[in-house]
Amino acid sequence: MGKNDKETLKVWKMMNEWVYEGFESTYNLLGVSFDKNYYESQTYLLGKDIIKDGLNNNIFYKKMIHLSG
């Protein structure tokens, strides 16, 4: 982020509120509820560590694809 970090963060928070309000509205219409919500910003580092461990222990592997163009 640049010199307008506060404004950028304000807009980001506002947009996230809209998204989660929309999710809640849709889930309510469908009769769906959750015991707990997990947000990407709170869990992605854990997932990244799990993938690293899996790669290091040969549980996972990287598949390379080549795009022609």
Coordinates of N, CA and C in Angstrom, one line a residue:
M1 N 0.8 -1.2 0.0 CA 0.0 0.0 0.0 C 0.9 1.2 0.0
G2 N 0.3 2.3 -0.5 CA 1.1 3.5 -0.6 C 0.8 4.5 0.5
K3 N 0.9 5.8 0.1 CA 0.7 6.8 1.1 C -0.7 7.0 1.5
N4 N -1.7 6.4 0.8 CA -3.1 6.5 1.2 C -3.5 5.2 1.9
D5 N -2.7 4.6 2.7 CA -3.0 3.4 3.4 C -4.3 3.4 4.2
K6 N -4.5 4.5 4.9 CA -5.7 4.6 5.8 C -6.9 4.6 4.9
E7 N -6.9 5.3 3.8 CA -8.1 5.4 2.9 C -8.3 4.0 2.3
T8 N -7.2 3.4 1.8 CA -7.3 2.1 1.2 C -7.9 1.1 2.2
L9 N -7.4 1.1 3.4 CA -7.9 0.1 4.4 C -9.4 0.4 4.7
K10 N -9.7 1.7 4.7 CA -11.1 2.0 5.0 C -12.0 1.5 3.9
V11 N -11.6 1.6 2.6 CA -12.4 1.1 1.5 C -12.5 -0.4 1.5
W12 N -11.3 -1.1 1.8 CA -11.3 -2.5 1.9 C -12.2 -3.0 3.0
K13 N -12.2 -2.4 4.1 CA -13.1 -2.9 5.2 C -14.6 -2.7 4.8
M14 N -14.9 -1.6 4.2 CA -16.3 -1.3 3.7 C -16.7 -2.4 2.7
M15 N -15.8 -2.7 1.8 CA -16.2 -3.7 0.7 C -16.3 -5.1 1.4
N16 N -15.5 -5.4 2.3 CA -15.6 -6.7 3.0 C -16.9 -6.8 3.8
E17 N -17.3 -5.7 4.4 CA -18.6 -5.7 5.1 C -19.8 -6.0 4.1
W18 N -19.7 -5.4 2.9 CA -20.7 -5.6 1.9 C -20.8 -7.1 1.5
V19 N -19.6 -7.6 1.3 CA -19.5 -9.0 0.9 C -20.1 -9.9 1.9
Y20 N -19.7 -9.8 3.2 CA -20.2 -10.7 4.2 C -21.7 -10.4 4.5
E21 N -22.2 -9.2 4.4 CA -23.6 -9.0 4.5 C -24.4 -9.7 3.4
G22 N -23.8 -9.7 2.2 CA -24.4 -10.5 1.0 C -24.4 -12.0 1.3
F23 N -23.3 -12.5 1.8 CA -23.2 -13.9 2.1 C -24.3 -14.3 3.1
E24 N -24.3 -13.5 4.2 CA -25.3 -13.8 5.2 C -26.7 -13.7 4.7
S25 N -27.0 -12.8 3.9 CA -28.4 -12.7 3.3 C -28.7 -13.9 2.4
T26 N -27.7 -14.3 1.6 CA -27.9 -15.4 0.7 C -28.1 -16.7 1.6
Y27 N -27.2 -16.9 2.5 CA -27.3 -18.1 3.4 C -28.6 -18.2 4.1
N28 N -29.1 -17.0 4.6 CA -30.4 -17.0 5.3 C -31.5 -17.4 4.4
L29 N -31.5 -16.9 3.2 CA -32.5 -17.3 2.2 C -32.5 -18.8 1.9
L30 N -31.3 -19.4 2.0 CA -31.2 -20.8 1.7 C -31.4 -21.7 3.0
G31 N -31.5 -21.0 4.1 CA -31.7 -21.7 5.4 C -30.4 -22.4 5.9
V32 N -29.3 -21.8 5.5 CA -27.9 -22.3 5.8 C -27.4 -21.5 7.0
S33 N -26.8 -22.1 8.0 CA -26.1 -21.4 9.0 C -24.8 -22.1 9.3
F34 N -23.9 -21.4 9.9 CA -22.6 -21.9 10.3 C -22.3 -21.7 11.8
D35 N -21.6 -22.6 12.4 CA -21.2 -22.5 13.8 C -20.1 -21.5 13.9
K36 N -19.3 -21.4 12.9 CA -18.1 -20.5 13.0 C -17.7 -20.1 11.5
N37 N -17.3 -18.9 11.3 CA -16.8 -18.5 10.0 C -15.3 -18.4 10.1
Y38 N -14.7 -18.9 9.0 CA -13.2 -18.9 8.9 C -12.9 -18.0 7.7
Y39 N -12.1 -17.0 7.9 CA -11.8 -16.0 6.9 C -10.4 -16.3 6.3
E40 N -10.2 -16.1 5.0 CA -9.0 -16.4 4.4 C -7.8 -15.6 5.1
S41 N -8.1 -14.3 5.4 CA -7.0 -13.5 6.0 C -6.5 -14.1 7.3
Q42 N -7.4 -14.9 8.0 CA -7.0 -15.5 9.3 C -6.4 -16.9 9.1
T43 N -6.5 -17.6 8.0 CA -6.1 -19.0 7.8 C -5.1 -19.2 6.8
Y44 N -4.8 -18.3 5.9 CA -4.0 -18.6 4.7 C -2.6 -19.0 5.1
L45 N -2.0 -18.4 6.2 CA -0.7 -18.7 6.6 C -0.6 -20.2 7.1
L46 N -1.6 -20.6 7.8 CA -1.7 -22.0 8.3 C -1.7 -22.9 7.1
G47 N -2.5 -22.6 6.1 CA -2.6 -23.5 4.9 C -1.3 -23.5 4.1
K48 N -0.6 -22.3 4.1 CA 0.7 -22.2 3.4 C 1.7 -23.1 4.1
D49 N 1.7 -23.1 5.4 CA 2.6 -24.0 6.2 C 2.3 -25.4 6.0
I50 N 1.1 -25.8 5.9 CA 0.7 -27.2 5.7 C 1.2 -27.7 4.3
I51 N 1.0 -26.8 3.3 CA 1.5 -27.2 2.0 C 3.0 -27.3 1.9
K52 N 3.7 -26.4 2.6 CA 5.2 -26.4 2.6 C 5.6 -27.7 3.3
D53 N 5.0 -28.1 4.4 CA 5.4 -29.3 5.1 C 5.1 -30.5 4.2
G54 N 4.0 -30.5 3.5 CA 3.6 -31.7 2.6 C 4.6 -31.8 1.5
L55 N 5.0 -30.7 0.9 CA 6.0 -30.7 -0.2 C 7.4 -31.2 0.4
N56 N 7.8 -30.7 1.5 CA 9.1 -31.1 2.1 C 9.1 -32.6 2.5
N57 N 7.9 -33.2 2.8 CA 7.9 -34.6 3.3 C 7.4 -35.5 2.2
N58 N 7.4 -35.0 0.9 CA 7.0 -35.7 -0.3 C 5.6 -36.3 -0.2
I59 N 4.7 -35.6 0.6 CA 3.3 -36.0 0.6 C 2.6 -35.3 -0.6
F60 N 3.0 -34.1 -0.9 CA 2.5 -33.4 -2.1 C 3.6 -33.3 -3.1
Y61 N 3.3 -32.9 -4.3 CA 4.3 -32.7 -5.3 C 3.8 -31.5 -6.2
K62 N 4.7 -30.8 -6.8 CA 4.4 -29.8 -7.8 C 4.3 -30.3 -9.2
K63 N 3.3 -30.0 -9.9 CA 3.1 -30.4 -11.2 C 3.3 -29.1 -12.1
M64 N 4.3 -29.2 -13.0 CA 4.6 -28.1 -13.9 C 3.8 -28.2 -15.1
I65 N 3.2 -27.1 -15.5 CA 2.5 -27.1 -16.8 C 3.1 -26.0 -17.6
H66 N 3.2 -26.2 -18.9 CA 3.8 -25.3 -19.8 C 2.7 -24.7 -20.7
L67 N 2.6 -23.4 -20.8 CA 1.7 -22.8 -21.6 C 2.3 -22.3 -22.9
S68 N 1.8 -22.7 -24.0 CA 2.3 -22.2 -25.3 C 1.6 -21.0 -25.7
G69 N 2.3 -20.1 -26.3 CA 1.5 -18.9 -26.8 C 2.4 -17.9 -27.4

